[in-house]
Tab-separated table of C-alpha atoms (C1' of nucleotides) in Angstrom:
chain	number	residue	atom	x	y	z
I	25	UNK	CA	-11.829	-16.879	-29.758
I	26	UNK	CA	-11.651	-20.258	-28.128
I	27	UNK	CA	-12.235	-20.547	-24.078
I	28	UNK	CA	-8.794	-20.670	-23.442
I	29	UNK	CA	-8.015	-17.265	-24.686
I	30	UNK	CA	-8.013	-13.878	-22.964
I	31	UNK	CA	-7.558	-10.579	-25.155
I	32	UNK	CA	-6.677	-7.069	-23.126
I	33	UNK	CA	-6.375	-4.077	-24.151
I	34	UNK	CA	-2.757	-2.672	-24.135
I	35	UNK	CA	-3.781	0.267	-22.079
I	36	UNK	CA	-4.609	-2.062	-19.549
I	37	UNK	CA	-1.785	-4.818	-19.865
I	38	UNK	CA	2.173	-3.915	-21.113
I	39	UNK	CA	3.562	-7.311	-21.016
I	40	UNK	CA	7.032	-6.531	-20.794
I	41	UNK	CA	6.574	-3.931	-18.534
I	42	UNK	CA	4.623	-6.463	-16.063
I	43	UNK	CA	6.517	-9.321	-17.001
I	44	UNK	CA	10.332	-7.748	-16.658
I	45	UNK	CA	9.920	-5.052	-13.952
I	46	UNK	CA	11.229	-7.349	-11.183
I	47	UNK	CA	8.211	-8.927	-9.296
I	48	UNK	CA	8.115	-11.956	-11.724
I	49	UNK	CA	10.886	-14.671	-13.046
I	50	UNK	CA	9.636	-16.805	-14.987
I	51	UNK	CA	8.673	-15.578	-18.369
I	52	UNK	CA	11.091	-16.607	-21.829
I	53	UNK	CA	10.749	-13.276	-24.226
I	54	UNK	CA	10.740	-15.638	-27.502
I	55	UNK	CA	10.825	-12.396	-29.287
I	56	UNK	CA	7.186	-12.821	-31.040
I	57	UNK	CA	5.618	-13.532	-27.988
I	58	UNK	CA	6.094	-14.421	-24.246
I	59	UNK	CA	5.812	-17.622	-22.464
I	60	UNK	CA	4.982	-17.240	-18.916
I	61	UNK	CA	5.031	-19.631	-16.243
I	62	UNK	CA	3.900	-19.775	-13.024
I	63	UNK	CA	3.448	-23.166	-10.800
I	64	UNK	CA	2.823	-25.863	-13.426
I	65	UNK	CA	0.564	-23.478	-15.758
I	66	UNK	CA	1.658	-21.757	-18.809
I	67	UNK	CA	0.633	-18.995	-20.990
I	68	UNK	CA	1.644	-17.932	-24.165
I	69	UNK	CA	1.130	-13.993	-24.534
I	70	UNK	CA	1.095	-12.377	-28.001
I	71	UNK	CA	1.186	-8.324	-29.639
I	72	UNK	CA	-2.306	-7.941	-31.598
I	73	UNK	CA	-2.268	-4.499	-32.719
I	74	UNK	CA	-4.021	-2.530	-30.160
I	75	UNK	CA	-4.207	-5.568	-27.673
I	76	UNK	CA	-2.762	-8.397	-25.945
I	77	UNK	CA	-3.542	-12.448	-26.247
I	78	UNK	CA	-3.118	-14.630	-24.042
I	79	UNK	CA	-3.384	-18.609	-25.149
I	80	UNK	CA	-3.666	-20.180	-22.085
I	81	UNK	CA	-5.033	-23.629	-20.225
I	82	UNK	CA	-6.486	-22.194	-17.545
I	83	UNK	CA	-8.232	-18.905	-17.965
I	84	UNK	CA	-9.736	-18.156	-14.581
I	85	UNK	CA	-6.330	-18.515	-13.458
I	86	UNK	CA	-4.847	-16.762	-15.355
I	87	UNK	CA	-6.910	-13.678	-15.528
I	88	UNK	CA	-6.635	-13.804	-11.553
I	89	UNK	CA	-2.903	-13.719	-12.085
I	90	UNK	CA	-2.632	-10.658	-14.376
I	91	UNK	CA	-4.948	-9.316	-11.744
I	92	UNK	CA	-7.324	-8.097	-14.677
I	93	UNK	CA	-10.364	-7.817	-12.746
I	94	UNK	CA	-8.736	-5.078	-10.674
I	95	UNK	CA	-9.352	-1.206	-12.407
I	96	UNK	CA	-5.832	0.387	-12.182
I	97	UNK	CA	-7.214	3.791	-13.030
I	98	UNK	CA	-8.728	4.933	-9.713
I	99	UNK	CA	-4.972	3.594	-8.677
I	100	UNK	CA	-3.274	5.547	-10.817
I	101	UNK	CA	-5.423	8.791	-10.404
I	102	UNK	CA	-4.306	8.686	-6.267
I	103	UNK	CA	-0.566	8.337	-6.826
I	104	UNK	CA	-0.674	10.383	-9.504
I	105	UNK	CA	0.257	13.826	-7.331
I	106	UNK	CA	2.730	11.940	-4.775
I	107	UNK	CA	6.280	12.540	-5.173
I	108	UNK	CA	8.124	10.980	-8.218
I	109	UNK	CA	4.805	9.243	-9.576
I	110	UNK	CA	3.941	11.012	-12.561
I	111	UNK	CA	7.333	10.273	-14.201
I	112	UNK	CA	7.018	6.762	-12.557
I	113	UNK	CA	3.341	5.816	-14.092
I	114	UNK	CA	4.368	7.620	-17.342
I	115	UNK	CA	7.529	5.030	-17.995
I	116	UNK	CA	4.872	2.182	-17.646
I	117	UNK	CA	1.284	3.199	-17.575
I	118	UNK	CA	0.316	-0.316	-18.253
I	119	UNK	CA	2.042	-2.330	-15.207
I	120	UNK	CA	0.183	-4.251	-13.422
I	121	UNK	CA	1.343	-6.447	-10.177
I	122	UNK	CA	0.626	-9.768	-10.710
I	123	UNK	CA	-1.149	-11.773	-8.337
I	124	UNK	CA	1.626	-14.761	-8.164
I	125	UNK	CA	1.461	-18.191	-5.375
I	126	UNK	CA	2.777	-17.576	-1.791
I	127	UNK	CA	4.972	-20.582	-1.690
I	128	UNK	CA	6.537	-19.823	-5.152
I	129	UNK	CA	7.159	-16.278	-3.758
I	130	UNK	CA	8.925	-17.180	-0.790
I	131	UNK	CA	11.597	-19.319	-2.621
I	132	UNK	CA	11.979	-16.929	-5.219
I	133	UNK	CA	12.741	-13.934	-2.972
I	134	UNK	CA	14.914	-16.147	-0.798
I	135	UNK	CA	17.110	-16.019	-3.999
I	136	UNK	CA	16.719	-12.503	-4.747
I	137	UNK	CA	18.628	-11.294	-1.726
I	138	UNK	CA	21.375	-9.744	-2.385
I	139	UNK	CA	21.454	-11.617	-6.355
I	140	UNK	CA	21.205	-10.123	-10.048
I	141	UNK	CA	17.891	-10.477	-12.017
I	142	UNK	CA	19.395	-12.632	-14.718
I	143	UNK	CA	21.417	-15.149	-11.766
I	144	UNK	CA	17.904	-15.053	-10.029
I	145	UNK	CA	16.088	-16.185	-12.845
I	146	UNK	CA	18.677	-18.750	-13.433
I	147	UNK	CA	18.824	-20.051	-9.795
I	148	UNK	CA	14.995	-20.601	-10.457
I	149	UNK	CA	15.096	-22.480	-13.685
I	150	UNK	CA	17.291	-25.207	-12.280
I	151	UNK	CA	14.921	-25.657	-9.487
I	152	UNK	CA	11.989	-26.427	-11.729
I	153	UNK	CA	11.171	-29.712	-13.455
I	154	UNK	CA	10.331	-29.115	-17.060
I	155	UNK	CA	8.781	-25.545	-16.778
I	156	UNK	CA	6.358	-26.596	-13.513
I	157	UNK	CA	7.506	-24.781	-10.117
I	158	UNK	CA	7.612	-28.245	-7.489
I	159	UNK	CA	5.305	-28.261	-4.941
I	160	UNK	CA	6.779	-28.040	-1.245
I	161	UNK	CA	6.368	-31.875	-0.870
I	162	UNK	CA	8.320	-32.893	-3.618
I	163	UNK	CA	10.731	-29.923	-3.229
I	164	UNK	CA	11.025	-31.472	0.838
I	165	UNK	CA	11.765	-34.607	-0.002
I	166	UNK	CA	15.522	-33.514	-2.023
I	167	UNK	CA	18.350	-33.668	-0.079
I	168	UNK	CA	20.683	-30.618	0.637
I	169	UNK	CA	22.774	-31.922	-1.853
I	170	UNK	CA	20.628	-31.209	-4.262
I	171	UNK	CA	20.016	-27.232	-2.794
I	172	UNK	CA	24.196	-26.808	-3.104
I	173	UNK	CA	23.761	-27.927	-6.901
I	174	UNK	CA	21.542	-24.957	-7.615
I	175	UNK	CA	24.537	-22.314	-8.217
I	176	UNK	CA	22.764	-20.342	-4.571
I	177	UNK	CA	25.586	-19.799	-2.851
I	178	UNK	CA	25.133	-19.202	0.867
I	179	UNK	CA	21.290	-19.495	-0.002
I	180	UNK	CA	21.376	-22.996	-0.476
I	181	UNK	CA	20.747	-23.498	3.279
I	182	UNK	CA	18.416	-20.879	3.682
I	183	UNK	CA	15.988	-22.236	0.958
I	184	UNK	CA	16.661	-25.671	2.349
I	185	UNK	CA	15.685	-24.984	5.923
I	186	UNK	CA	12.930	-23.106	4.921
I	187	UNK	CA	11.186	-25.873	2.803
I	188	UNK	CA	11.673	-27.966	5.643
I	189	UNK	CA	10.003	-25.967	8.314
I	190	UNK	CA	6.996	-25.349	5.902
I	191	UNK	CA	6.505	-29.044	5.635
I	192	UNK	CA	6.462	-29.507	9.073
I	193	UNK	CA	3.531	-26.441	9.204
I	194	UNK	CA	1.373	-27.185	6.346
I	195	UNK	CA	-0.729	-24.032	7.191
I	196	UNK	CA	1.801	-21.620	7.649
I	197	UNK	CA	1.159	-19.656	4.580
I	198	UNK	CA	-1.981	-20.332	4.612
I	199	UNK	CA	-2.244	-18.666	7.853
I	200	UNK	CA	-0.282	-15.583	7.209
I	201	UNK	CA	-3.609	-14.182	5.104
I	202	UNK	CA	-5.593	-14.048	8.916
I	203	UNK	CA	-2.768	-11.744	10.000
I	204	UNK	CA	-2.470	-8.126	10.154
I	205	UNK	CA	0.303	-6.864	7.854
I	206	UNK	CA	3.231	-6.206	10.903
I	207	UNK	CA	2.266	-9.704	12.376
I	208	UNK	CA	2.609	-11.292	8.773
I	209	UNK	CA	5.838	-9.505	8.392
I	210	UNK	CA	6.848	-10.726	11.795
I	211	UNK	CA	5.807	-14.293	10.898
I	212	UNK	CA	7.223	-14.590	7.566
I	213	UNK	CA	10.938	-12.730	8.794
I	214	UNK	CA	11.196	-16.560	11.255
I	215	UNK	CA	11.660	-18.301	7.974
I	216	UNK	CA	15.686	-18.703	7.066
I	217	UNK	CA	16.714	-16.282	4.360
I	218	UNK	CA	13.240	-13.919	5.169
I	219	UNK	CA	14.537	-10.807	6.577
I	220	UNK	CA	11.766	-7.666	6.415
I	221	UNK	CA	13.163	-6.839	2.596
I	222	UNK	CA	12.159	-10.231	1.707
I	223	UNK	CA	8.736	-10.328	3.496
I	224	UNK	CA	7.537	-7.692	2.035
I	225	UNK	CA	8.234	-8.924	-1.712
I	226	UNK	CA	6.057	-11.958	-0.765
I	227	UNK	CA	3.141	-9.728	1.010
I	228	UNK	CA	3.120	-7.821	-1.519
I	229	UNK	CA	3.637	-10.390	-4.790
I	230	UNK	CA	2.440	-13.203	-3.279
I	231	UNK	CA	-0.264	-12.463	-0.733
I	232	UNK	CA	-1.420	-8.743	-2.839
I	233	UNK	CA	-0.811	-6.382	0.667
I	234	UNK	CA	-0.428	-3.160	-0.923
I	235	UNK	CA	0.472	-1.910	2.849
I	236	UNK	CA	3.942	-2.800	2.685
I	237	UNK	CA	7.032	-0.864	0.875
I	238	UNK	CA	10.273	-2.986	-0.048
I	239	UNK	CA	13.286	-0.934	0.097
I	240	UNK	CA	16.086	-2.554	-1.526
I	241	UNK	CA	19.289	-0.848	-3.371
I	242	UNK	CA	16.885	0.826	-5.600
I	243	UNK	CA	14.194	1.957	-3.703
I	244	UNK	CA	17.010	3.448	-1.275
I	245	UNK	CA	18.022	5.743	-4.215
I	246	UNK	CA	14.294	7.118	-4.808
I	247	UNK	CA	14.039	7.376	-0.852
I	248	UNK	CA	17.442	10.051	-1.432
I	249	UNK	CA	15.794	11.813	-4.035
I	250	UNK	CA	12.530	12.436	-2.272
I	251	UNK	CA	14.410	13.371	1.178
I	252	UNK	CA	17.937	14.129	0.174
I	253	UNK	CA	18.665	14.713	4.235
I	254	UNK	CA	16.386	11.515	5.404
I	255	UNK	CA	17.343	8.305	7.185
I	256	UNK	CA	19.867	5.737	6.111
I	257	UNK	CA	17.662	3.485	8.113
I	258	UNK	CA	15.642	1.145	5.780
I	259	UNK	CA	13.015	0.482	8.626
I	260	UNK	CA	12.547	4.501	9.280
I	261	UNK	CA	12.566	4.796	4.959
I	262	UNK	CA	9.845	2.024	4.766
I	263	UNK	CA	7.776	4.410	7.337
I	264	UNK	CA	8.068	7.033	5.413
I	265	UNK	CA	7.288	5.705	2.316
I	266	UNK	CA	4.374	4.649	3.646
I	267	UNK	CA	3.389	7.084	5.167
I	268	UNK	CA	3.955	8.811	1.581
I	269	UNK	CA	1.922	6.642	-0.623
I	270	UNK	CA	-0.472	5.588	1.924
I	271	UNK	CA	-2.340	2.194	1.214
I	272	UNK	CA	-1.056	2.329	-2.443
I	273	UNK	CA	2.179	1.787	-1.458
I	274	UNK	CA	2.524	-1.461	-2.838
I	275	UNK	CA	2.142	-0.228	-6.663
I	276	UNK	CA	3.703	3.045	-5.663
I	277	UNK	CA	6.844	1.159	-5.135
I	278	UNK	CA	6.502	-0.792	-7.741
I	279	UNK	CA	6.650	1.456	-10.375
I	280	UNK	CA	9.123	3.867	-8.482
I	281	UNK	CA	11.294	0.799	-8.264
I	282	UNK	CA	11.110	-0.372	-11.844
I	283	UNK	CA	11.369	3.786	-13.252
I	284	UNK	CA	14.320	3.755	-10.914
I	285	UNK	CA	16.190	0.551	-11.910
I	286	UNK	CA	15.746	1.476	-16.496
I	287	UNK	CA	14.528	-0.460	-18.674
A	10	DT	C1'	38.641	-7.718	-14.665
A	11	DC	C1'	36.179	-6.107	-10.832
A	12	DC	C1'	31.968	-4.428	-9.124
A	13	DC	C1'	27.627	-5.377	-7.580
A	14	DA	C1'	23.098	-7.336	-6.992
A	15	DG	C1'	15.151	-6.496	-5.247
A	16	DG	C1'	19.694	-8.441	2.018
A	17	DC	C1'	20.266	-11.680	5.562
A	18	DA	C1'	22.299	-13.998	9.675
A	19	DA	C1'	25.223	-13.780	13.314
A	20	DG	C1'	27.821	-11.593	16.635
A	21	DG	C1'	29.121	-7.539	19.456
A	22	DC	C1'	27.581	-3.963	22.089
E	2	DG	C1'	17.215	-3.176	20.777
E	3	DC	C1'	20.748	-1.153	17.099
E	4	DC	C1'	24.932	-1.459	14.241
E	5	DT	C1'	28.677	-3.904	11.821
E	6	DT	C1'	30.526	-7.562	9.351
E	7	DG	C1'	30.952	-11.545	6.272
E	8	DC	C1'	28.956	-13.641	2.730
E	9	DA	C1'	28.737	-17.482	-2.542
E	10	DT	C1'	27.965	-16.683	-7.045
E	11	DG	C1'	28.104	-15.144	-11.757
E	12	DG	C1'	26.203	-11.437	-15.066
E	13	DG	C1'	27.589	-7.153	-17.117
DNA sequence: TCCCAGGCAAGGC
DNA sequence: GCCTTGCATGGG
């Protein structure tokens, strides 16, 4: 095996599982294998046998961003017993949450609100430059025009005023790792298009806060299953769900959210 | 076709 | 503060 080549075991890594369970856009199932990207780096990920290789350019990156230095099976024990879990880790014992860039998070949950996987995924592709994700300078220097091109709709502006305010405050997301998890929340929810859905997709794709439980359409209908008389408030659900999962909530969700949705 | 999607902003109260 | 309403777009 050459340096640029990482080999996991499946137990440890199900690509499509990871790959297609809704934290992450930009993969290309070529059928044999999958081509990830994420900023301007690339992987190619391929089925050998009992485990999984990854031909890549950057390896420390990229075993940082399948978060494969992190043991899932202390994770997995602790959930295991909390409501829905069992059936939720048995549909994909092998997701992992990937450890993706805060400033390709926020744009690509701007376009997830209230969007389809495959439009999402779409929207994205059009925004990149031959596979690389643009940085926020170059994306700050397009005009709006080129925002109402992207097939958004009324997210156009949202993404546009967003990229403009982080240029102004270079250190904004750099600053939302020296805040608690409500004040990050709180932070990221000024930014047009970030409402506390939103913000909690980034903390918890982009910045790896496992303290934080998105409830979107989904996660509302495993909320109704565990408390068929709770609240049809998402705030007073996201409580709860903490409160529920405790400080595993991040993966908790994740894999109640993707057993929820099919696949 | 028609419904709906990993919700949000704005306005009314 | 909380609740309601309107919302561009296109995939299934």
């Amino acid at each position: 095996m050459d340096n640029n080549t990482i080999v996991v075991d499946k137990s440890m890594l199900n690509v499509r599982d990871t790959l297609e369970c809704g934290q992450f856009f930009r993969y290309i199932d070529n059928g044999t294998h999958y081509t990830v990207h994420s900023l301007d780096k690339t992987a190619y990920l391929y089925d050998n046998g009992n485990s999984v290789v990854i031909e890549n350019e950057d390896k420390e990156y990229f075993r940082n961003f399948f978060d494969l230095n992190t043991d899932y099976e202390p994770i997995k024990t602790a959930l295991y017993d909390k409501p829905l879990m069992r059936e939720a880790i048995d549909n994909a014992p092998a997701l992992r949450i990937l450890r993706q860039d805060p400033f390709e998070t926020v744009i690509d949950f701007i376009i997830s609100a209230n969007n389809h996987i495959p439009r999402i995924k779409s929207i994205i592709e059009r925004i990149c430059i031959g596979g690389n994700f643009p940085t926020l300078d170059s994306l700050a220097e397009l005009p709006y025009e080129f925002y109402q091109k992207l097939g958004a709709g009324y997210r156009d502006s949202y993404l546009y005023e967003t990229v403009q305010k982080l240029r102004k405050e270079p250190d904004f997301l750099q600053n939302i790792k020296l805040l608690d998890t409500a004040n990050a929340q709180r932070a990221l929810t000024t930014l047009k298009g970030i409402g506390p859905k939103v913000a909690d997709c980034i903390l918890l794709f982009g910045y790896y806060r496992m303290d934080v439980f998105p409830v979107d359409t989904w996660i509302k209908k495993v909320y109704a299953d565990i408390f068929p008389s709770g609240s049809s408030n998402p705030r007073e659900m996201r409580k709860q769900l903490i409160e529920t999962y405790g400080n595993y909530s991040g993966y908790a969700q994740q894999y109640l959210f993707y057993n929820k949705r099919g696949n």
